[in-house]
XYZ file of C-alpha atoms in Angstrom:
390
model
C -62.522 25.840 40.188
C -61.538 22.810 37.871
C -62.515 20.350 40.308
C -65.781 22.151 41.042
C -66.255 21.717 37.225
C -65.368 18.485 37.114
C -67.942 17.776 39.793
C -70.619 19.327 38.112
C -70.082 17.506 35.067
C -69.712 13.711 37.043
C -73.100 14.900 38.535
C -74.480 15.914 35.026
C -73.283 12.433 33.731
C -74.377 10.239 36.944
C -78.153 11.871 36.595
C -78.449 11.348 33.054
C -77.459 7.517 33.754
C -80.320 7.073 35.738
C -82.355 8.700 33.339
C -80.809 6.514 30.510
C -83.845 4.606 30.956
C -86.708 7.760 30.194
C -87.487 8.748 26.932
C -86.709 11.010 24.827
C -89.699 14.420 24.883
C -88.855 14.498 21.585
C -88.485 11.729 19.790
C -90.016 9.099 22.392
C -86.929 7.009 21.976
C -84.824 5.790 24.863
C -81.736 7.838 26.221
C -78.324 6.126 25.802
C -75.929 8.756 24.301
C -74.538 11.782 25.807
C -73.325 14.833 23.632
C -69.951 15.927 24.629
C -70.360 19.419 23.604
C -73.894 20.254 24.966
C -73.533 18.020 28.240
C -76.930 16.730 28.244
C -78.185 12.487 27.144
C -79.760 12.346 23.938
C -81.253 9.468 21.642
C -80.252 7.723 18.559
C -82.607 10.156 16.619
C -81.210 13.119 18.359
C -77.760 12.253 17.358
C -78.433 12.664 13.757
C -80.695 15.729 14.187
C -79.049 19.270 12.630
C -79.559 20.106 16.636
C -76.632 18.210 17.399
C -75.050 17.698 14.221
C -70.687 17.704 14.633
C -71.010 17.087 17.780
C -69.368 13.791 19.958
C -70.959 11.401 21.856
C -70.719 8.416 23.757
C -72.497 5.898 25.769
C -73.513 7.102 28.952
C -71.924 4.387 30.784
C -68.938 4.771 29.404
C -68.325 8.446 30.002
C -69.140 7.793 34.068
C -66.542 5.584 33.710
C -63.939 7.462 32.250
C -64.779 10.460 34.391
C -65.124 8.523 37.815
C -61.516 7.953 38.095
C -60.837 11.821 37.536
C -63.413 12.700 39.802
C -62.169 11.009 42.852
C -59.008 12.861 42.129
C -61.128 16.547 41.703
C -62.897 15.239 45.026
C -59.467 14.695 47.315
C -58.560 17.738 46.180
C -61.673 19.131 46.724
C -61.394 17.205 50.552
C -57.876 18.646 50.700
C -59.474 22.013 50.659
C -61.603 21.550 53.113
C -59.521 20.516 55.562
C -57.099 22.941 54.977
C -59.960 25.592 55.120
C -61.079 23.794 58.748
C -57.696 23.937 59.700
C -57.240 27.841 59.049
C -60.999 28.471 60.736
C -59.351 26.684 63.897
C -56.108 29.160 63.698
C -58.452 32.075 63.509
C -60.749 30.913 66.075
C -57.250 30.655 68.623
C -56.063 34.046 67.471
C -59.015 35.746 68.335
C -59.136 33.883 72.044
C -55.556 34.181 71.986
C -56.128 38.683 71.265
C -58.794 38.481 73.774
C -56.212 36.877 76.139
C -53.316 39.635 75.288
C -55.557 42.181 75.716
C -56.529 41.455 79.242
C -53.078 40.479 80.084
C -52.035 43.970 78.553
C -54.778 46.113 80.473
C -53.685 44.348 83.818
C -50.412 45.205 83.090
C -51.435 48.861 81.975
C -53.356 49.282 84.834
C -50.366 48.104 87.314
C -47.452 49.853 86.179
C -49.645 53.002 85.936
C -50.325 52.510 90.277
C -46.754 52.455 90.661
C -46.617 56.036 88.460
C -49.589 57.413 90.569
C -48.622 55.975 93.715
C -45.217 57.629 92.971
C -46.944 60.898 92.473
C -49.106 60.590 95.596
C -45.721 59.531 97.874
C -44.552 63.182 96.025
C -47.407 65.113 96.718
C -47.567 63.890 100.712
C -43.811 64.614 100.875
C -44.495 68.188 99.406
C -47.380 69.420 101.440
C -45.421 67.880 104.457
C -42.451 69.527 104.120
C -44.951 72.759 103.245
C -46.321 72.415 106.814
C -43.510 71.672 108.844
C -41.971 75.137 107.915
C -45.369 76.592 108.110
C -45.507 75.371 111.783
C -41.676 76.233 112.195
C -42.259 79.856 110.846
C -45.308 79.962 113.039
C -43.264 79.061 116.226
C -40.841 81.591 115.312
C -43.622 84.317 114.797
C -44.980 83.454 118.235
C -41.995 83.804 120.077
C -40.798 87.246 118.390
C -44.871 88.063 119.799
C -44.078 86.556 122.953
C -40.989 88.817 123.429
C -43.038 92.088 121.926
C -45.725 91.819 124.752
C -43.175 91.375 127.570
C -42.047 94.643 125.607
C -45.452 96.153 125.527
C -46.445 95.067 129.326
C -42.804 96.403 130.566
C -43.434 99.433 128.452
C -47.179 100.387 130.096
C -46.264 99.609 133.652
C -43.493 102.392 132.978
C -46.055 104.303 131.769
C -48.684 103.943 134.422
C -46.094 104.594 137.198
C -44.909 107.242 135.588
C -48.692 108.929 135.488
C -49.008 108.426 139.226
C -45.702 110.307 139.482
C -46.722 113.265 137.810
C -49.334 113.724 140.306
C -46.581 114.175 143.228
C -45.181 117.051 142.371
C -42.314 116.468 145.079
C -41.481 113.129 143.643
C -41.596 114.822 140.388
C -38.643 116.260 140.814
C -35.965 113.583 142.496
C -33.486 112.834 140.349
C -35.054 108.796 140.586
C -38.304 109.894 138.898
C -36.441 111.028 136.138
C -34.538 108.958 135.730
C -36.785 105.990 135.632
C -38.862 108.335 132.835
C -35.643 107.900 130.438
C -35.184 104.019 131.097
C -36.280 102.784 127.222
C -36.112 99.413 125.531
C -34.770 99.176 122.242
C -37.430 99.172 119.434
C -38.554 95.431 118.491
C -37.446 94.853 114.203
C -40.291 93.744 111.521
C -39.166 89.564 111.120
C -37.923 89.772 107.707
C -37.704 86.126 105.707
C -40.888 85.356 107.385
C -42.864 84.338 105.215
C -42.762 80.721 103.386
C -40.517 80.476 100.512
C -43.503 79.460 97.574
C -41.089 78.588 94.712
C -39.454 75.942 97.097
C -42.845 74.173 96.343
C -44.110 75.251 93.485
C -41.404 76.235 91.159
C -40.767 74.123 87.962
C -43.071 71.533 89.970
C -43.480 69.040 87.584
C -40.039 68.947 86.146
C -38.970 68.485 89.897
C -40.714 65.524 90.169
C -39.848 64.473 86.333
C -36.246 63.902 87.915
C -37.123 62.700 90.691
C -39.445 60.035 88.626
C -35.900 58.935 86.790
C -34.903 57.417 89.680
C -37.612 54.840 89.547
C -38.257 54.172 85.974
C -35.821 52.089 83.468
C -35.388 52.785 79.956
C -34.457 49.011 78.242
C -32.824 49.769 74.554
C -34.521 46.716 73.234
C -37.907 45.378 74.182
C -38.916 41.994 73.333
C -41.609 41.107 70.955
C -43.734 38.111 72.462
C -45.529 37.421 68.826
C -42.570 36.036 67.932
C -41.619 33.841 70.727
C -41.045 30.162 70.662
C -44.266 28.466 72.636
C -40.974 27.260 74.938
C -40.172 30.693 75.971
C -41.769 32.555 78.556
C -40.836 36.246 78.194
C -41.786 38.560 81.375
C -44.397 41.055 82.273
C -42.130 43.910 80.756
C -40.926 42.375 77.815
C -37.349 42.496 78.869
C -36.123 38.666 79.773
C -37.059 35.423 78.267
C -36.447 32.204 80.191
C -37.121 28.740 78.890
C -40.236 26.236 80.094
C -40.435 22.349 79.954
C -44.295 23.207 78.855
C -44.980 24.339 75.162
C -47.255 27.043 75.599
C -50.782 26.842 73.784
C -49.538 29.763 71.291
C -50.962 30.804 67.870
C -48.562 29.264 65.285
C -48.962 32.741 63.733
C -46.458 33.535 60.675
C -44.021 35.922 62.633
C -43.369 32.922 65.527
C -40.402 30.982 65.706
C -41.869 27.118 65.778
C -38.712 25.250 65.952
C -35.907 26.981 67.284
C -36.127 28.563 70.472
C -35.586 32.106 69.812
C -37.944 35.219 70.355
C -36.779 38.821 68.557
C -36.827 42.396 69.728
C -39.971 44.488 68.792
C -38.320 47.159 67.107
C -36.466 46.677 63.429
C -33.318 49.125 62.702
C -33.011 50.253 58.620
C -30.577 52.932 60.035
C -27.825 54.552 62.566
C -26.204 52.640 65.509
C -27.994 51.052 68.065
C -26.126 49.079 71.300
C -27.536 47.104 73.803
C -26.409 44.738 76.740
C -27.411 41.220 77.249
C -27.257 39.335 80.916
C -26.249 35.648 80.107
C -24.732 34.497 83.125
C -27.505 32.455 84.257
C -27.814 30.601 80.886
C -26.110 27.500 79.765
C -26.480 27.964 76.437
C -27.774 31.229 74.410
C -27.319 32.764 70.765
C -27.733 36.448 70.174
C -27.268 38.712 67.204
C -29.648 40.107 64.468
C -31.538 38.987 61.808
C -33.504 40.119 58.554
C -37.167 40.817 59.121
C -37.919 38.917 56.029
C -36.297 35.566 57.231
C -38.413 32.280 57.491
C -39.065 31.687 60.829
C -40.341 27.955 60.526
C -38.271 24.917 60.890
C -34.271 25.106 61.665
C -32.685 26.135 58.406
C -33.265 29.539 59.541
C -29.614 29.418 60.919
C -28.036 29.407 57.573
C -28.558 32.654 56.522
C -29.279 36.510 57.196
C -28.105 35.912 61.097
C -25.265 37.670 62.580
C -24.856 36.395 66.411
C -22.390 35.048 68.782
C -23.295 31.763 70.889
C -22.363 29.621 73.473
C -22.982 25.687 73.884
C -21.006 23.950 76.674
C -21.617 20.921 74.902
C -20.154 22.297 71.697
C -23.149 21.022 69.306
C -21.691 22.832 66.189
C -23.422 21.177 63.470
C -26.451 23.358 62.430
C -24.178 26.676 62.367
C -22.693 28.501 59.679
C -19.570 29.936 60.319
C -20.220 32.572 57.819
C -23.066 33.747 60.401
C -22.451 32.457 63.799
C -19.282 32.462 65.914
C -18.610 30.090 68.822
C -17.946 32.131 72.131
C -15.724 29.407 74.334
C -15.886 31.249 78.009
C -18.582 31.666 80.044
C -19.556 35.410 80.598
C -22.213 37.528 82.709
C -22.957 40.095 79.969
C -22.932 40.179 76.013
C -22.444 43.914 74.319
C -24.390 43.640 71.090
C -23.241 47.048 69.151
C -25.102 47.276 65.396
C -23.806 49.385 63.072
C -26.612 49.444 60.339
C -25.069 52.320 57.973
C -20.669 51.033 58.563
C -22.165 47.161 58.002
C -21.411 45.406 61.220
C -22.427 44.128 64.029
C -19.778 43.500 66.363
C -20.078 41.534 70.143
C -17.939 41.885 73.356
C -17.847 41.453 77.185
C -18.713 44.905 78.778
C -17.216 43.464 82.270
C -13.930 42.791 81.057
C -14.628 45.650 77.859
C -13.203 42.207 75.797
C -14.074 42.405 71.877
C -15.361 38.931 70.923
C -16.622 38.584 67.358
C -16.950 41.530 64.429
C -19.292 40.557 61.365
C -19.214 42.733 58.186
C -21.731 42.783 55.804
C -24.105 45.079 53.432
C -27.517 45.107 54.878
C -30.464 45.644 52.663
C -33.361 44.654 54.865
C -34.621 46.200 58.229
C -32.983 43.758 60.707
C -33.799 42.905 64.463
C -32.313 42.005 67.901
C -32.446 37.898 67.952
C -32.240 36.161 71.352
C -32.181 32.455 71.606
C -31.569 30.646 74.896
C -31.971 27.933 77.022
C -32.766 28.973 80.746
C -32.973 32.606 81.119
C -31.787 35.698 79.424
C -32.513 39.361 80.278
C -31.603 42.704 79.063
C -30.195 45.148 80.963
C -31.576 48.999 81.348
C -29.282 51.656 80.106
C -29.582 53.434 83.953
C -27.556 50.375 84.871
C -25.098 49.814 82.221
């Protein structure tokens, strides 16, 4: 606002030097002062007036000069400004393309891992109504043949029946010993099939939670998912969020507030202000990586944010020890397949070992005061594992 000030006043003085040379409305006498106090040129005649009286002046020319120098100053800064105001118009512009971008990405992620869910569900509801059929047809078969064998019954039964009738009418063959005993010659009675029917609750009982378990089978549950607003513009995380590997190409990112520019780290999405929390970290196919936590209020910009607020192991074949602080970092010398990384948020610490050999590594101990987050730096590729498979 001062230099805006200061503008208006260097334009107040520079148009009253060109009209230096017009006359006074009142007093018809040229213009060659300038009052100080009321901003505005006056004449000799004006200066004495009671109008104007206490008041300083001086010579127009000499008050652009003595403001010109000041000005140019009010109008870098005023340059400055603009610039800096182009400059944040141009972030904007790239966050909104870059929201528009995430959001299609997002969708077409959406859109395929929900296939695989209803795909699953389709594979479950053919495998359901087929195994529904197949002992529909199987109690079907078994029906027909117990109706097979009952009409061989039947048909036996009325030939019997008819001969018998045409006996009758003989009275002489009535009475061997053969007709009667041909009349007693029975088959035993044919049983109702019990269990014939299809066992329903094989199908439809507790349904859902059936296939709920069944579902657990195909789906992962990671413990820490990573947050891609916060990932160097070297790192390329994957579709699920779960491994980060590095790329020659800096990615046209936002340089949004939360993203590391400098070092090249990415952090989980979820903070912890509370409780335990454990999860297991694939490094074999890394030559160098750093993991830990850190605050959520550290600076993310530039490469002092080693010093402080991070708690991680890390591993550099080449030994490049010089930016860490051994109050925060600790050297891991061998080269391992997994990292354990088990926070303890209320006890203080945040301790690291090797879940294949079950080796303990490196214990910090601290007081946190700040919500703090999985950190994952690396160069090459890093991935964290599901709990199904630790």
């Amino acid at each position: 606002m001062k230099s805006l000030r200061l503008l208006f006043f260097y334009l107040v003085v520079t148009v009253s030097v060109k009209r230096s040379v017009e006359i006074c409305s009142l007093h018809s006498e040229k213009l060659k002062l300038f009052c100080l106090e009321d901003k505005q040129p006056v004449c000799l005649v004006c200066r004495d007036s009671q109008q104007h009286e206490n008041h300083k002046f001086r010579p127009i020319g000499e008050v652009v000069s003595s403001y010109k120098e000041e000005l140019n100053t009010a109008l870098k800064s005023l340059q400055g400004k603009l610039k800096h105001k182009e400059n944040i118009k141009g972030t904007i512009e790239n966050i909104v393309l870059h929201i528009k971008s995430q959001a299609d990405h997002t969708e077409h992620q959406i859109k395929q891992q929900f296939e695989k869910l209803h795909q699953f569900l389709r594979d479950e509801e053919e495998a359901t109504i087929t195994a529904l059929r197949e002992e529909e047809e199987q109690r079907k078969r078994m029906m027909k043949e117990k109706l097979e064998g009952i009409n061989r019954h039947i048909s036996a039964l009325s030939h019997t029946i008819k001969d018998t009738e045409e006996m009758m009418k003989d009275n002489d063959v009535f009475l061997t010993p053969e007709c009667s005993s041909r009349v007693q010659i029975s088959q035993p009675d044919p049983q109702r099939p019990s269990g014939a029917f299809i066992q329903v609750p094989r199908y439809l009982g507790n349904l859902p939670f059936r296939v709920w378990k069944k579902m657990q089978d195909i789906v992962q549950h990671t413990p820490v998912i990573l947050d891609p607003n916060t990932a160097n513009p070297f790192l390329v995380l994957s579709d699920d969020l779960t491994s980060v590997r590095y790329s020659e190409d800096n990615q046209p990112l936002p340089d949004n507030p939360e993203r590391f520019d400098s070092y090249p780290c990415v952090l989980g999405s979820e903070g912890f202000n509370s409780g335990t929390h454990c999860w297991d970290v694939e490094v074999k196919e890394s030559r160098y990586w750093s993991l830990g936590v850190t605050t959520a209020s550290k600076q993310r910009k530039g490469w002092k944010f080693l010093y402080t607020d991070v708690w991680s192991v890390w591993y550099d074949p080449f030994q490049f020890v010089s930016v860490f602080q051994p109050n925060t970092t600790f050297p891991v010398k061998q080269k391992l397949e997994r990292v354990r990384v088990y926070l303890d948020y209320d006890g203080g610490t945040v301790s690291f070992s090797d879940p294949v050999t079950n080796t303990h590594l490196h214990t910090f101990t601290t007081s946190f005061t700040d919500t703090v987050f999985p950190f994952f730096g690396s160069i090459f590729h890093l991935r964290i594992l599901p709990l199904i498979s630790q």
